[in-house]
Amino acid sequence: RSGIRCKPKLLGVRHCRNAAVAVSKDAMLTSQQVVDETLKVLAVVDLNTATERSIRQTIQEKFDVDLSPFADLLRDTIDQHLLSVGVEEPTDDAERVGQKRNRAEDAPVPSPTNKRANTDGGPWSAELSSTRRVTVDTFQGKAMVNVREMYTDASTGELKPGRKGLSMIMDQFQNMLEGEAAINNAIQKGGVEGFVVDLSETRKVSVSKFKGNLTVDLREYYKKGDKLLPGQKGICLPLDQWQTLASQFPAILRAMEDLGARRAPPAPSAAAESAPKSEVDASLGKKGVVMLSNNRRAEARLFQGKRMFDLREMYEDKSTGELKPGKKGVCLDEAQFLALRDNASEIHKAVEQNDTKYVLKLAGSMRRVSVELFKDTTMVSIREFFLKDGEERPGMKGLNLTKPQWTILYDNMIAINAAWTELK
């Protein structure tokens, strides 16, 4: 995660509300120049140590101007750059909560200026309500889908993007697309405690009740101690707006692909990758397969003559109605599975005691099992980490299991081990 500290808004590059230019005794800067200079600085600074303030000061010293009128524009540019290079936003809670906010920060923001041209003269968009829209546009060559609440510009009467909302790159949107069936199932059950669909490490979709009504929340989270807490960035959709959004998924996907984004094919388990379609589907009824929820399963099976244990989130093939392996999950080799099996009782004890300090490193890998809290709900995270700048960081390979899902896995560990032993 980047060390850049700011509260950016994912709305693309836009003109400043307060001024179109910043003027000093020697220089005049336009909005586009501010964007260009910010990107130049971002290209050479260390993203792990740079701050929004240091970037602003660098530009101010170069041009001898006050960039205060461009504060929003600067934050937007930094945020979009981080997203475009695949860096998550900082999780330093001191920068996100507990601070007084300037009232100007809470005011609506003006509309983007980086709209792509199409037959309608603007980005693809669809209405979710009279004041909410989903749009698809580009920033620095990357397609973005933006679910956002709009506001009316008093001077022009036009609808412009406000602060409530969330922008997603293709991978994040695809995770929501693959999680649609699970989200709808949680809605039908009236909400499920601890239910989430991960869009990224810090972005999630959850289903909850607000004033007695079910809502679907698209939100970015930050880490405070051992807890992941909901941040200010996001949008809470009533069911009718969620249903409207979901109905637009095919059109959104087409619009993103038109802009050059490519949908990654579902990444099935290592064993399923080489198995015929009929064999993959039939495996749901085989020995050694345990359904942890309506769309998550654990499976012991052979792959290229080697025993593997796969924890996987499934998705529903809309053309056939069948469950198929999705890309979210992790496949453990023999040493890693045996470590999980042998320590299952200790993991379960940590879960029962809500011991978030518990960590088990799986043999011969950068994979680990840990107990975490999410929205005051205990989760078991089985995840692969990667090294960056000498620090181990969580990767996308893995699965977070709710307490009920882990309990099902734990209760069936003897049966899974028996099936594992019989694999030859």
Short mmCIF file of C-alpha atoms in Angstrom, two decimals:
data_model
loop_
_atom_site.label_atom_id
_atom_site.label_comp_id
_atom_site.label_asym_id
_atom_site.label_seq_id
_atom_site.Cartn_x
_atom_site.Cartn_y
_atom_site.Cartn_z
CA ARG A 1 0.00 0.00 0.00
CA SER A 2 1.22 3.43 -0.78
CA GLY A 3 2.39 5.77 1.93
CA ILE A 4 0.78 8.74 0.21
CA ARG A 5 -1.58 10.25 2.71
CA CYS A 6 -4.70 11.85 1.38
CA LYS A 7 -8.43 11.44 1.07
CA PRO A 8 -8.76 11.21 -2.71
CA LYS A 9 -12.03 10.94 -4.59
CA LEU A 10 -12.20 8.57 -7.55
CA LEU A 11 -13.99 10.86 -9.93
CA GLY A 12 -11.31 11.45 -12.54
CA VAL A 13 -9.57 14.70 -13.35
CA ARG A 14 -11.83 17.70 -12.84
CA HIS A 15 -11.79 21.48 -12.77
CA CYS A 16 -11.48 23.11 -9.39
CA ARG A 17 -14.68 24.59 -7.98
CA ASN A 18 -13.04 27.73 -6.72
CA ALA A 19 -10.83 28.70 -9.63
CA ALA A 20 -9.79 27.64 -13.10
CA VAL A 21 -6.21 28.87 -12.61
CA ALA A 22 -3.82 29.54 -9.76
CA VAL A 23 -2.01 32.85 -10.02
CA SER A 24 1.25 34.04 -8.48
CA LYS A 25 3.41 37.06 -9.10
CA ASP A 26 5.41 35.12 -11.70
CA ALA A 27 3.27 32.25 -12.91
CA MET A 28 -0.18 31.09 -13.89
CA LEU A 29 -1.19 27.42 -13.85
CA THR A 30 -4.17 25.79 -15.46
CA SER A 31 -5.90 22.69 -14.12
CA GLN A 32 -4.30 20.56 -16.81
CA GLN A 33 -0.84 21.83 -15.89
CA VAL A 34 -1.47 20.89 -12.26
CA VAL A 35 -2.44 17.39 -13.36
CA ASP A 36 0.61 17.07 -15.63
CA GLU A 37 3.03 18.27 -12.96
CA THR A 38 1.48 16.01 -10.32
CA LEU A 39 1.92 12.98 -12.57
CA LYS A 40 5.53 13.95 -13.25
CA VAL A 41 6.24 14.09 -9.53
CA LEU A 42 4.44 10.78 -8.90
CA ALA A 43 6.61 9.13 -11.55
CA VAL A 44 9.82 9.81 -9.60
CA VAL A 45 8.90 9.85 -5.89
CA ASP A 46 8.88 6.89 -3.52
CA LEU A 47 5.18 6.07 -3.15
CA ASN A 48 5.84 4.48 0.23
CA THR A 49 7.13 7.69 1.82
CA ALA A 50 5.65 10.54 -0.23
CA THR A 51 2.68 12.48 1.12
CA GLU A 52 0.13 14.69 -0.54
CA ARG A 53 1.68 17.67 1.24
CA SER A 54 5.20 16.90 -0.02
CA ILE A 55 3.94 16.56 -3.60
CA ARG A 56 2.02 19.83 -3.34
CA GLN A 57 5.07 21.63 -1.92
CA THR A 58 7.29 20.34 -4.72
CA ILE A 59 4.97 21.81 -7.35
CA GLN A 60 4.46 25.05 -5.42
CA GLU A 61 8.21 25.59 -5.10
CA LYS A 62 8.77 24.90 -8.78
CA PHE A 63 6.19 27.43 -9.99
CA ASP A 64 6.00 29.78 -7.00
CA VAL A 65 2.22 29.43 -6.77
CA ASP A 66 -0.32 28.59 -4.10
CA LEU A 67 -2.07 25.32 -5.00
CA SER A 68 -4.76 25.58 -2.31
CA PRO A 69 -7.50 26.18 -4.91
CA PHE A 70 -6.45 22.91 -6.56
CA ALA A 71 -6.56 20.72 -3.43
CA ASP A 72 -9.38 18.49 -4.75
CA LEU A 73 -7.78 18.19 -8.17
CA LEU A 74 -4.44 17.20 -6.64
CA ARG A 75 -6.06 14.49 -4.50
CA ASP A 76 -8.02 13.13 -7.46
CA THR A 77 -4.92 12.90 -9.63
CA ILE A 78 -2.93 11.10 -6.92
CA ASP A 79 -5.78 8.67 -6.28
CA GLN A 80 -6.30 7.83 -9.92
CA HIS A 81 -2.56 7.31 -10.39
CA LEU A 82 -2.39 4.88 -7.46
CA LEU A 83 -5.35 2.94 -8.80
CA SER A 84 -3.92 2.86 -12.32
CA VAL A 85 -0.66 1.30 -11.12
CA GLY A 86 -2.48 -1.20 -8.90
CA VAL A 87 -1.66 0.36 -5.52
CA GLU A 88 -4.29 0.32 -2.79
CA GLU A 89 -4.94 3.47 -0.82
CA PRO A 90 -3.30 3.96 2.59
CA THR A 91 -4.84 2.32 5.62
CA ASP A 92 -3.42 4.78 8.13
CA ASP A 93 -6.54 5.47 10.19
CA ALA A 94 -5.07 8.72 11.49
CA GLU A 95 -5.48 10.08 7.98
CA ARG A 96 -9.04 8.79 7.66
CA VAL A 97 -10.82 9.21 10.97
CA GLY A 98 -10.64 11.24 14.12
CA GLN A 99 -9.77 14.47 12.35
CA LYS A 100 -11.91 17.55 11.84
CA ARG A 101 -12.81 17.98 8.24
CA ASN A 102 -13.05 21.23 6.43
CA ARG A 103 -16.63 21.95 5.38
CA ALA A 104 -15.39 22.51 1.87
CA GLU A 105 -14.38 18.84 1.78
CA ASP A 106 -17.99 17.81 2.29
CA ALA A 107 -19.29 19.96 -0.54
CA PRO A 108 -20.16 18.32 -3.86
CA VAL A 109 -17.40 18.10 -6.41
CA PRO A 110 -17.55 19.19 -10.03
CA SER A 111 -17.81 16.80 -12.94
CA PRO A 112 -14.84 15.10 -14.64
CA THR A 113 -13.17 16.72 -17.63
CA ASN A 114 -11.57 13.54 -18.97
CA LYS A 115 -14.68 12.17 -20.67
CA ARG A 116 -14.16 9.94 -23.68
CA ALA A 117 -15.96 10.72 -26.88
CA ASN A 118 -18.61 8.30 -28.15
CA THR A 119 -21.75 8.55 -30.25
CA ASP A 120 -23.45 10.46 -27.44
CA GLY A 121 -20.47 12.77 -26.94
CA GLY A 122 -19.67 11.46 -23.44
CA PRO A 123 -19.01 8.36 -21.33
CA TRP A 124 -21.44 5.45 -21.07
CA SER A 125 -23.90 5.94 -18.22
CA ALA A 126 -27.18 4.66 -16.79
CA GLU A 127 -29.46 6.03 -14.08
CA LEU A 128 -29.97 4.15 -10.82
CA SER A 129 -32.31 6.84 -9.50
CA SER A 130 -33.00 10.51 -10.13
CA THR A 131 -29.74 11.41 -8.35
CA ARG A 132 -27.56 8.31 -8.77
CA ARG A 133 -25.74 7.00 -11.82
CA VAL A 134 -23.33 4.32 -12.94
CA THR A 135 -20.84 5.49 -15.57
CA VAL A 136 -17.95 3.97 -17.50
CA ASP A 137 -15.05 6.19 -18.52
CA THR A 138 -11.24 6.14 -18.77
CA PHE A 139 -8.42 7.63 -16.77
CA GLN A 140 -4.82 7.34 -17.96
CA GLY A 141 -5.91 4.65 -20.39
CA LYS A 142 -7.71 2.50 -17.80
CA ALA A 143 -11.42 1.82 -17.97
CA MET A 144 -13.26 2.68 -14.76
CA VAL A 145 -16.83 1.96 -13.64
CA ASN A 146 -18.15 4.59 -11.25
CA VAL A 147 -21.25 4.20 -9.06
CA ARG A 148 -21.97 7.68 -7.77
CA GLU A 149 -24.50 10.02 -6.21
CA MET A 150 -25.01 13.25 -8.14
CA TYR A 151 -25.83 16.78 -7.05
CA THR A 152 -27.43 19.71 -8.86
CA ASP A 153 -25.11 22.59 -9.73
CA ALA A 154 -26.99 25.67 -8.53
CA SER A 155 -25.47 27.87 -11.21
CA THR A 156 -26.26 25.65 -14.20
CA GLY A 157 -28.93 23.24 -12.96
CA GLU A 158 -26.84 20.31 -14.23
CA LEU A 159 -26.27 17.05 -12.37
CA LYS A 160 -22.63 16.60 -11.40
CA PRO A 161 -20.78 13.84 -9.49
CA GLY A 162 -20.80 14.15 -5.70
CA ARG A 163 -18.60 12.59 -3.03
CA LYS A 164 -20.71 9.51 -2.27
CA GLY A 165 -19.69 6.67 -4.50
CA LEU A 166 -17.01 4.18 -5.52
CA SER A 167 -14.96 3.75 -8.69
CA MET A 168 -13.65 0.35 -9.76
CA ILE A 169 -11.12 -0.96 -12.23
CA MET A 170 -11.96 -4.07 -14.25
CA ASP A 171 -10.67 -6.62 -11.73
CA GLN A 172 -12.76 -5.10 -8.94
CA PHE A 173 -15.87 -4.90 -11.09
CA GLN A 174 -15.35 -8.50 -12.20
CA ASN A 175 -15.24 -9.60 -8.55
CA MET A 176 -18.58 -7.90 -7.98
CA LEU A 177 -19.94 -9.50 -11.16
CA GLU A 178 -18.90 -12.97 -10.01
CA GLY A 179 -20.30 -12.30 -6.53
CA GLU A 180 -23.72 -11.20 -7.79
CA ALA A 181 -25.42 -14.56 -7.09
CA ALA A 182 -24.00 -14.64 -3.54
CA ILE A 183 -25.12 -11.05 -2.91
CA ASN A 184 -28.64 -11.81 -4.11
CA ASN A 185 -28.72 -14.93 -1.96
CA ALA A 186 -27.73 -12.88 1.11
CA ILE A 187 -30.53 -10.45 0.26
CA GLN A 188 -33.07 -13.28 0.02
CA LYS A 189 -31.99 -14.47 3.47
CA GLY A 190 -32.60 -11.01 4.89
CA GLY A 191 -28.89 -10.34 5.36
CA VAL A 192 -26.15 -12.72 6.52
CA GLU A 193 -23.87 -11.83 9.41
CA GLY A 194 -20.30 -11.29 8.24
CA PHE A 195 -21.22 -11.71 4.56
CA VAL A 196 -18.94 -9.84 2.16
CA VAL A 197 -17.80 -10.03 -1.43
CA ASP A 198 -14.19 -8.84 -1.72
CA LEU A 199 -13.54 -6.43 -4.57
CA SER A 200 -9.96 -5.97 -3.42
CA GLU A 201 -8.09 -6.20 -0.12
CA THR A 202 -9.77 -3.02 1.15
CA ARG A 203 -12.92 -2.79 -0.96
CA LYS A 204 -15.97 -4.91 -0.22
CA VAL A 205 -19.66 -5.38 -0.92
CA SER A 206 -21.85 -6.23 2.06
CA VAL A 207 -25.57 -6.67 2.71
CA SER A 208 -27.03 -5.15 5.86
CA LYS A 209 -30.10 -3.46 7.29
CA PHE A 210 -30.47 0.28 7.65
CA LYS A 211 -33.56 1.58 9.45
CA GLY A 212 -35.18 -1.79 8.90
CA ASN A 213 -34.49 -1.88 5.17
CA LEU A 214 -31.96 -4.13 3.41
CA THR A 215 -29.18 -2.30 1.58
CA VAL A 216 -26.16 -3.28 -0.51
CA ASP A 217 -23.07 -1.36 0.56
CA LEU A 218 -20.13 -0.78 -1.80
CA ARG A 219 -17.34 0.50 0.42
CA GLU A 220 -13.64 0.99 0.99
CA TYR A 221 -12.27 -0.11 4.36
CA TYR A 222 -9.23 0.82 6.40
CA LYS A 223 -7.31 -1.11 9.00
CA LYS A 224 -7.26 0.03 12.62
CA GLY A 225 -5.29 -2.33 14.81
CA ASP A 226 -6.62 -5.81 14.08
CA LYS A 227 -9.91 -4.58 12.64
CA LEU A 228 -11.06 -3.62 9.17
CA LEU A 229 -13.45 -0.70 9.53
CA PRO A 230 -15.70 0.95 6.91
CA GLY A 231 -14.35 4.22 5.57
CA GLN A 232 -16.11 7.27 4.17
CA LYS A 233 -15.57 6.33 0.55
CA GLY A 234 -18.47 4.29 -0.80
CA ILE A 235 -22.18 4.25 -1.44
CA CYS A 236 -25.10 2.39 0.14
CA LEU A 237 -27.71 1.20 -2.35
CA PRO A 238 -31.35 0.42 -1.55
CA LEU A 239 -32.48 -2.85 -3.10
CA ASP A 240 -34.17 -1.25 -6.09
CA GLN A 241 -30.95 0.60 -6.99
CA TRP A 242 -28.87 -2.55 -6.52
CA GLN A 243 -31.24 -4.47 -8.82
CA THR A 244 -31.01 -1.70 -11.41
CA LEU A 245 -27.21 -1.74 -11.16
CA ALA A 246 -27.08 -5.54 -11.48
CA SER A 247 -29.35 -5.41 -14.54
CA GLN A 248 -26.75 -3.15 -16.19
CA PHE A 249 -23.78 -5.50 -15.58
CA PRO A 250 -23.70 -6.85 -19.17
CA ALA A 251 -23.83 -3.32 -20.61
CA ILE A 252 -21.15 -2.12 -18.16
CA LEU A 253 -18.92 -5.03 -19.14
CA ARG A 254 -19.36 -4.26 -22.84
CA ALA A 255 -18.61 -0.56 -22.25
CA MET A 256 -15.42 -1.40 -20.33
CA GLU A 257 -14.30 -3.83 -23.02
CA ASP A 258 -15.00 -1.14 -25.64
CA LEU A 259 -12.50 1.00 -23.74
CA GLY A 260 -9.84 -1.70 -23.89
CA ALA A 261 -10.40 -3.42 -20.54
CA ARG A 262 -10.18 -7.18 -20.68
CA ARG A 263 -12.08 -9.50 -18.39
CA ALA A 264 -9.80 -12.13 -16.89
CA PRO A 265 -11.16 -15.66 -17.37
CA PRO A 266 -12.26 -17.31 -14.13
CA ALA A 267 -9.21 -18.88 -12.46
CA PRO A 268 -10.38 -22.34 -11.39
CA SER A 269 -8.53 -24.52 -8.95
CA ALA A 270 -5.30 -26.06 -10.16
CA ALA A 271 -7.03 -29.40 -10.64
CA ALA A 272 -10.05 -27.94 -12.37
CA GLU A 273 -7.88 -26.07 -14.88
CA SER A 274 -7.06 -29.25 -16.76
CA ALA A 275 -10.28 -31.13 -16.11
CA PRO A 276 -13.04 -31.42 -18.72
CA LYS A 277 -16.11 -29.28 -18.08
CA SER A 278 -18.30 -32.28 -17.25
CA GLU A 279 -15.73 -33.53 -14.71
CA VAL A 280 -15.50 -30.14 -12.96
CA ASP A 281 -19.27 -29.88 -12.61
CA ALA A 282 -19.63 -33.47 -11.46
CA SER A 283 -16.98 -32.98 -8.76
CA LEU A 284 -19.51 -31.12 -6.60
CA GLY A 285 -20.94 -34.46 -5.62
CA LYS A 286 -17.67 -36.32 -5.20
CA LYS A 287 -16.08 -37.53 -2.00
CA GLY A 288 -13.71 -34.98 -0.53
CA VAL A 289 -15.86 -31.98 -1.49
CA VAL A 290 -17.46 -29.89 1.25
CA MET A 291 -19.73 -26.91 0.55
CA LEU A 292 -18.92 -24.17 3.07
CA SER A 293 -21.76 -21.95 1.86
CA ASN A 294 -23.99 -21.72 -1.17
CA ASN A 295 -21.04 -20.51 -3.27
CA ARG A 296 -17.88 -21.64 -1.45
CA ARG A 297 -16.38 -25.09 -1.36
CA ALA A 298 -13.39 -27.03 -0.08
CA GLU A 299 -12.08 -29.92 -2.16
CA ALA A 300 -9.33 -32.54 -1.94
CA ARG A 301 -8.30 -33.94 -5.31
CA LEU A 302 -5.46 -34.91 -7.62
CA PHE A 303 -3.77 -32.56 -10.07
CA GLN A 304 -1.06 -33.94 -12.35
CA GLY A 305 -0.60 -36.84 -9.96
CA LYS A 306 -0.22 -34.60 -6.91
CA ARG A 307 -2.66 -34.22 -4.03
CA MET A 308 -4.07 -30.68 -3.70
CA PHE A 309 -6.54 -29.02 -1.36
CA ASP A 310 -8.57 -26.21 -2.92
CA LEU A 311 -10.58 -23.52 -1.15
CA ARG A 312 -12.62 -21.74 -3.78
CA GLU A 313 -15.45 -19.29 -4.31
CA MET A 314 -17.82 -20.45 -7.03
CA TYR A 315 -19.89 -18.48 -9.48
CA GLU A 316 -23.11 -19.34 -11.26
CA ASP A 317 -22.94 -19.86 -15.02
CA LYS A 318 -26.03 -17.94 -16.12
CA SER A 319 -26.35 -19.95 -19.31
CA THR A 320 -26.50 -23.31 -17.50
CA GLY A 321 -27.24 -22.42 -13.88
CA GLU A 322 -24.25 -24.53 -12.82
CA LEU A 323 -21.71 -23.60 -10.16
CA LYS A 324 -18.19 -23.24 -11.53
CA PRO A 325 -14.85 -22.39 -9.90
CA GLY A 326 -14.08 -18.67 -9.78
CA LYS A 327 -10.73 -16.93 -9.51
CA LYS A 328 -11.08 -16.12 -5.80
CA GLY A 329 -9.48 -18.76 -3.61
CA VAL A 330 -6.26 -20.60 -2.89
CA CYS A 331 -4.96 -24.08 -3.74
CA LEU A 332 -2.72 -25.72 -1.11
CA ASP A 333 -0.08 -28.33 -1.84
CA GLU A 334 0.47 -31.35 0.39
CA ALA A 335 2.76 -29.69 2.94
CA GLN A 336 0.46 -26.68 3.26
CA PHE A 337 -2.68 -28.82 3.67
CA LEU A 338 -1.02 -31.01 6.29
CA ALA A 339 -0.03 -27.88 8.25
CA LEU A 340 -3.63 -26.67 8.06
CA ARG A 341 -4.96 -30.09 9.10
CA ASP A 342 -2.53 -30.58 11.96
CA ASN A 343 -3.21 -27.13 13.37
CA ALA A 344 -6.99 -27.09 12.80
CA SER A 345 -7.74 -27.45 16.52
CA GLU A 346 -5.47 -24.51 17.42
CA ILE A 347 -7.03 -22.39 14.68
CA HIS A 348 -10.51 -23.28 15.92
CA LYS A 349 -9.55 -22.38 19.47
CA ALA A 350 -8.27 -18.99 18.28
CA VAL A 351 -11.54 -18.44 16.39
CA GLU A 352 -13.63 -19.27 19.46
CA GLN A 353 -11.54 -16.90 21.57
CA ASN A 354 -11.47 -14.16 18.90
CA ASP A 355 -7.67 -14.26 19.13
CA THR A 356 -6.64 -11.92 16.34
CA LYS A 357 -2.97 -12.40 17.21
CA TYR A 358 -3.05 -15.98 15.94
CA VAL A 359 -0.99 -16.57 12.78
CA LEU A 360 0.06 -19.88 11.23
CA LYS A 361 2.66 -19.80 8.46
CA LEU A 362 2.12 -22.67 6.05
CA ALA A 363 5.18 -24.79 5.32
CA GLY A 364 7.56 -23.76 2.55
CA SER A 365 5.53 -20.80 1.31
CA MET A 366 4.48 -17.22 1.93
CA ARG A 367 0.99 -18.38 2.78
CA ARG A 368 -0.51 -18.00 6.19
CA VAL A 369 -3.64 -18.61 8.22
CA SER A 370 -4.72 -15.80 10.52
CA VAL A 371 -7.73 -14.83 12.60
CA GLU A 372 -9.11 -11.35 11.91
CA LEU A 373 -12.05 -9.17 12.85
CA PHE A 374 -14.27 -7.65 10.17
CA LYS A 375 -17.23 -5.55 11.31
CA ASP A 376 -16.84 -7.17 14.73
CA THR A 377 -17.20 -10.57 13.03
CA THR A 378 -14.44 -13.16 13.41
CA MET A 379 -12.93 -14.33 10.12
CA VAL A 380 -10.31 -16.95 9.22
CA SER A 381 -8.03 -15.67 6.48
CA ILE A 382 -6.10 -18.23 4.40
CA ARG A 383 -3.99 -16.08 2.12
CA GLU A 384 -0.82 -15.83 0.08
CA PHE A 385 1.51 -12.90 0.76
CA PHE A 386 4.16 -11.25 -1.41
CA LEU A 387 7.33 -9.27 -0.71
CA LYS A 388 7.51 -5.58 -1.54
CA ASP A 389 10.32 -3.36 -0.29
CA GLY A 390 11.28 -6.06 2.18
CA GLU A 391 7.78 -6.19 3.68
CA GLU A 392 5.28 -9.05 3.43
CA ARG A 393 1.94 -7.84 2.09
CA PRO A 394 -1.34 -9.69 1.49
CA GLY A 395 -2.01 -10.72 -2.10
CA MET A 396 -5.21 -11.52 -3.97
CA LYS A 397 -4.81 -15.31 -3.74
CA GLY A 398 -6.76 -16.47 -0.73
CA LEU A 399 -10.13 -16.67 0.95
CA ASN A 400 -11.60 -15.14 4.09
CA LEU A 401 -13.96 -17.58 5.81
CA THR A 402 -16.69 -16.47 8.17
CA LYS A 403 -16.89 -18.27 11.50
CA PRO A 404 -19.76 -20.55 10.29
CA GLN A 405 -17.80 -21.39 7.11
CA TRP A 406 -14.66 -22.21 9.06
CA THR A 407 -16.69 -24.31 11.51
CA ILE A 408 -18.07 -26.39 8.61
CA LEU A 409 -14.54 -26.90 7.32
CA TYR A 410 -13.28 -27.80 10.81
CA ASP A 411 -16.14 -30.23 11.48
CA ASN A 412 -15.46 -31.99 8.16
CA MET A 413 -11.67 -32.09 8.44
CA ILE A 414 -11.65 -35.81 9.36
CA ALA A 415 -13.74 -36.70 6.27
CA ILE A 416 -11.59 -34.45 4.06
CA ASN A 417 -8.43 -36.06 5.43
CA ALA A 418 -9.85 -39.52 4.74
CA ALA A 419 -10.57 -38.55 1.13
CA TRP A 420 -7.11 -36.95 0.91
CA THR A 421 -5.45 -40.16 2.13
CA GLU A 422 -7.27 -42.22 -0.52
CA LEU A 423 -6.07 -39.97 -3.36
CA LYS A 424 -3.35 -41.72 -5.37
#
